[in-house]
mmCIF file of C-alpha atoms in Angstrom:
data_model
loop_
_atom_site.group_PDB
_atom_site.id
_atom_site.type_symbol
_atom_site.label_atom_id
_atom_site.label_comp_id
_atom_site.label_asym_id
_atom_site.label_seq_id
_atom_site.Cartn_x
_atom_site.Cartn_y
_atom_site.Cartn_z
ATOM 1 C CA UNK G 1 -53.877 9.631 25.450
ATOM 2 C CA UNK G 2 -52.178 11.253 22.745
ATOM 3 C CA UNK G 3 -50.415 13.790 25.209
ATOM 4 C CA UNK G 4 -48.821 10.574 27.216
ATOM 5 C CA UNK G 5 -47.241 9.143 23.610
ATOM 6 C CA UNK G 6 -46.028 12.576 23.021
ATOM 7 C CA UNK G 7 -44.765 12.858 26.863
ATOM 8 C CA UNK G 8 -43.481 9.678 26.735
ATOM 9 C CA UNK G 9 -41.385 10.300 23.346
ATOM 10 C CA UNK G 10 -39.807 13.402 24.975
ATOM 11 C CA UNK G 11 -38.481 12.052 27.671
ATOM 12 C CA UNK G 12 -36.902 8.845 25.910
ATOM 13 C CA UNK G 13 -34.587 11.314 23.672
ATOM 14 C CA UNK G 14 -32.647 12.406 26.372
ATOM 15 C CA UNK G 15 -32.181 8.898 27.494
ATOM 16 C CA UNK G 16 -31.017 8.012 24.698
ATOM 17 C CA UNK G 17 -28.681 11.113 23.384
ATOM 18 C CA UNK G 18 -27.310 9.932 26.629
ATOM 19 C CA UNK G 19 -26.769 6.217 26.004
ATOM 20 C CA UNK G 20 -24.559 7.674 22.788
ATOM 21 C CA UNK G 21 -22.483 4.969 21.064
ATOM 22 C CA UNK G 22 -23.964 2.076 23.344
ATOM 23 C CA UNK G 23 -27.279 2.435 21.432
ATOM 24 C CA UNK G 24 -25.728 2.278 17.888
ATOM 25 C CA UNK G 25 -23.563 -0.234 17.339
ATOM 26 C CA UNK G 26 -19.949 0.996 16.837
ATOM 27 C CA UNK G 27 -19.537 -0.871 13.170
ATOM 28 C CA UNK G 28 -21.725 1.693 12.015
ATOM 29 C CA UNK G 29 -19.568 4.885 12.984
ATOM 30 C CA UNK G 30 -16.769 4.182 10.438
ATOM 31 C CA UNK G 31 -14.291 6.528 10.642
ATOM 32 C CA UNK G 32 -10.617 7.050 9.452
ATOM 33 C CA UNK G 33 -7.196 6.303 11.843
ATOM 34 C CA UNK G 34 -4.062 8.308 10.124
ATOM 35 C CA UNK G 35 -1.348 5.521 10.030
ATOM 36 C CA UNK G 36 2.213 6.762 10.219
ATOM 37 C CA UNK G 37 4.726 4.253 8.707
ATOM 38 C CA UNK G 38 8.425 4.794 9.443
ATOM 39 C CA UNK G 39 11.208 3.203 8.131
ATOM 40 C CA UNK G 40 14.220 2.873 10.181
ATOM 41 C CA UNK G 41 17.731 2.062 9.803
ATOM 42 C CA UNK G 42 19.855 1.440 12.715
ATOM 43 C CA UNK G 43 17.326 3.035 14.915
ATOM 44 C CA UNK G 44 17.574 6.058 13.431
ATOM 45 C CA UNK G 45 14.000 7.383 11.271
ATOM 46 C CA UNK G 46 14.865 7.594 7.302
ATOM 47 C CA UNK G 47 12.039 7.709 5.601
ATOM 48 C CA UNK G 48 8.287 8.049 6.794
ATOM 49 C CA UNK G 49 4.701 8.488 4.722
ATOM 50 C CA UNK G 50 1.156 8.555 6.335
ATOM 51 C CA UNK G 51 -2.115 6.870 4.866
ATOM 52 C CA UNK G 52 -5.582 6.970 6.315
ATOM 53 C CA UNK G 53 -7.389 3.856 6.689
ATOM 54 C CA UNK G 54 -10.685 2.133 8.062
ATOM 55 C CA UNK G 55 -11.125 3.016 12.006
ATOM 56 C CA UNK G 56 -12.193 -0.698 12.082
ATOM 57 C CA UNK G 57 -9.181 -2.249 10.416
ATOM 58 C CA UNK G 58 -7.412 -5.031 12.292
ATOM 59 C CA UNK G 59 -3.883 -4.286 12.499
ATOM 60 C CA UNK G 60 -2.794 -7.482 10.130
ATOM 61 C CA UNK G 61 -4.953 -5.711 7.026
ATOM 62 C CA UNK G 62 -2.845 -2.176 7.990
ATOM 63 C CA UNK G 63 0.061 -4.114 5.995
ATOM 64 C CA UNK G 64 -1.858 -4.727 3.009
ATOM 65 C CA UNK G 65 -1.750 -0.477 2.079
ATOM 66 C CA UNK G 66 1.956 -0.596 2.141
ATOM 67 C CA UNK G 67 2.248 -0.213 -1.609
ATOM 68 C CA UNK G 68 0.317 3.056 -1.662
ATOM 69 C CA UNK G 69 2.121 5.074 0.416
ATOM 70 C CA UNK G 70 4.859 7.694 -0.456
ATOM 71 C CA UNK G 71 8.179 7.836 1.474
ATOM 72 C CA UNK G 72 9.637 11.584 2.348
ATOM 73 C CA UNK G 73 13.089 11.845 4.100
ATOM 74 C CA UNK G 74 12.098 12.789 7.227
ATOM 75 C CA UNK G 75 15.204 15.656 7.406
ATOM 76 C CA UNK G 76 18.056 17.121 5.328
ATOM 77 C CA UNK G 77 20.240 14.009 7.349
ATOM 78 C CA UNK G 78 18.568 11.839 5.607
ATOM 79 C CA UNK G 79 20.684 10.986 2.383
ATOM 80 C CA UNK G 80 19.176 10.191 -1.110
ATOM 81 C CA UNK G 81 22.283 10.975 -3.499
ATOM 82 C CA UNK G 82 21.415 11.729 -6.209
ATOM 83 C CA UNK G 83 18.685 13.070 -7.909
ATOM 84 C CA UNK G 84 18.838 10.790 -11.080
ATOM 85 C CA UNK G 85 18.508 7.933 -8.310
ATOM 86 C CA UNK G 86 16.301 5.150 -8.997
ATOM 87 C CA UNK G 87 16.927 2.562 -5.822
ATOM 88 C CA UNK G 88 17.325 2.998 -2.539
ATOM 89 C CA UNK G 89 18.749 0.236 -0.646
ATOM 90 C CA UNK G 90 19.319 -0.258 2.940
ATOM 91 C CA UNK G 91 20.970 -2.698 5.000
ATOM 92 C CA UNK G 92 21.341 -3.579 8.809
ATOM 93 C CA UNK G 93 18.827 -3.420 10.959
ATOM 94 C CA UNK G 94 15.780 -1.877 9.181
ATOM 95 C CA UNK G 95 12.612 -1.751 10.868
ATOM 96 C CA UNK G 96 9.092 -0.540 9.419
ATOM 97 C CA UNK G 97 6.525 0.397 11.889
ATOM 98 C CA UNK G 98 3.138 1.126 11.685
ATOM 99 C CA UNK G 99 2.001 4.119 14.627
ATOM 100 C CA UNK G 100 -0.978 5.783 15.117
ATOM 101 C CA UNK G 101 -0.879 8.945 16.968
ATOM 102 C CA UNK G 102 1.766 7.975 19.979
ATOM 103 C CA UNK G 103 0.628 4.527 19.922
ATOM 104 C CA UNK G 104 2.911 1.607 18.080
ATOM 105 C CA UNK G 105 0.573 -0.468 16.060
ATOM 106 C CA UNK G 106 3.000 -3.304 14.422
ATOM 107 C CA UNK G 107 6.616 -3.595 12.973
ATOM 108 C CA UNK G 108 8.667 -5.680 11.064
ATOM 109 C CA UNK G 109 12.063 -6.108 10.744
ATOM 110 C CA UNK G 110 14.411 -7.019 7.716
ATOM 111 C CA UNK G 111 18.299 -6.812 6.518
ATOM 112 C CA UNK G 112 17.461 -4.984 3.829
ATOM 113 C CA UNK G 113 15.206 -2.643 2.231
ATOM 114 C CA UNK G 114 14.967 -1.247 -1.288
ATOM 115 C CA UNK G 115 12.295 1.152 -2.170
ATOM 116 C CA UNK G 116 12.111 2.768 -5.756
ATOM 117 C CA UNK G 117 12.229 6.836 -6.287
ATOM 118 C CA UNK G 118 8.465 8.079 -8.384
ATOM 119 C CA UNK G 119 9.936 10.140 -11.285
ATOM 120 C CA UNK G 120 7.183 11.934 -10.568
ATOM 121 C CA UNK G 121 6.882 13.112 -6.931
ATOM 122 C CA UNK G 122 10.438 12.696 -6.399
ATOM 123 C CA UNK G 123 9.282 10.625 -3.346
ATOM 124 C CA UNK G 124 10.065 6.712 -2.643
ATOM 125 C CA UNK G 125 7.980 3.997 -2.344
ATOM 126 C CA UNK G 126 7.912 0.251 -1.994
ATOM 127 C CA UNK G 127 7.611 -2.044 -5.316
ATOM 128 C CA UNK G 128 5.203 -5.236 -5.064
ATOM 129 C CA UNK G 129 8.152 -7.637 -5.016
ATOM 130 C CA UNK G 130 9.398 -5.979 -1.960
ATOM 131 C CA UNK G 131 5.678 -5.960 -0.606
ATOM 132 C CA UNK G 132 5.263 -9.405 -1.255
ATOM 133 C CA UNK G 133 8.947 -10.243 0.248
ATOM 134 C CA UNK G 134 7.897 -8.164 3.618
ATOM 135 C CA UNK G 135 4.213 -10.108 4.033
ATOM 136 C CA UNK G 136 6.003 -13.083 4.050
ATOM 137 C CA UNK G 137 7.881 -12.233 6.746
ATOM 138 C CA UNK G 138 5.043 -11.074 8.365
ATOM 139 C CA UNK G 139 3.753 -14.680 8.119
ATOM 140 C CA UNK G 140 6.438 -16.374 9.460
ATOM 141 C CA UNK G 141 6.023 -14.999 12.698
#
């Protein structure tokens, strides 16, 4: 009798190594999804910063982490004049996205777009008024 349990017990692991995910529910494998955020003006990439999130975060929530990332020029194009700059603004078309890997998660657009210079990392980010001004936006769609 006690050979059959044993018997019995081997042969169910395979089945379910094989079953993988579909036997543990996927909200406990919580992983991390690199978000990409670019800013664009005019269709042309300025300014882009990454920040890992939640594998299981809805795409509305991906907005919320705007204030904590950094913005790098993306390339020696990309103008910041001059060092003792505090502001950034841009106007036109300006267009954040959110991408992950390939894929485009979300975007927004907006005329214009200032993001303040970290004394410092020397790199650019968004200020909460700006935040708050871009959610709304996000909201009226």
């Amino acid at each position: 009798m006690n050979f059959r349990h044993h018997s019995l017990l081997l042969l169910s692991v395979p089945l379910l190594l094989s079953l993988g995910c579909e036997t543990v529910p996927s909200y406990l494998h919580v992983g991390q999804r690199l978000l990409h955020f670019e800013i664009l003006v005019d269709d042309q990439i300025h300014l882009s910063g990454l920040r890992g999130v939640n594998d299981n975060m809805p795409i509305h929530q991906m907005w919320d982490v705007l204030p904590d990332i950094t913005f790098e020029p993306v390339d020696k194009e990309t103008k910041t004049d001059a060092p003792n700059q505090t502001t950034l603004t841009y106007q036109g078309k300006v267009v954040i996205r959110i991408k992950h890997v390939d894929d485009q998660l979300d975007s927004i657009s907006t005329e214009t777009l200032t993001l303040s210079r970290s004394a410092e990392t020397n790199s650019w980010s968004l200020n909460q008024e700006e935040v708050d001004r871009l959610k709304h936006l996000l909201n009226q769609r």
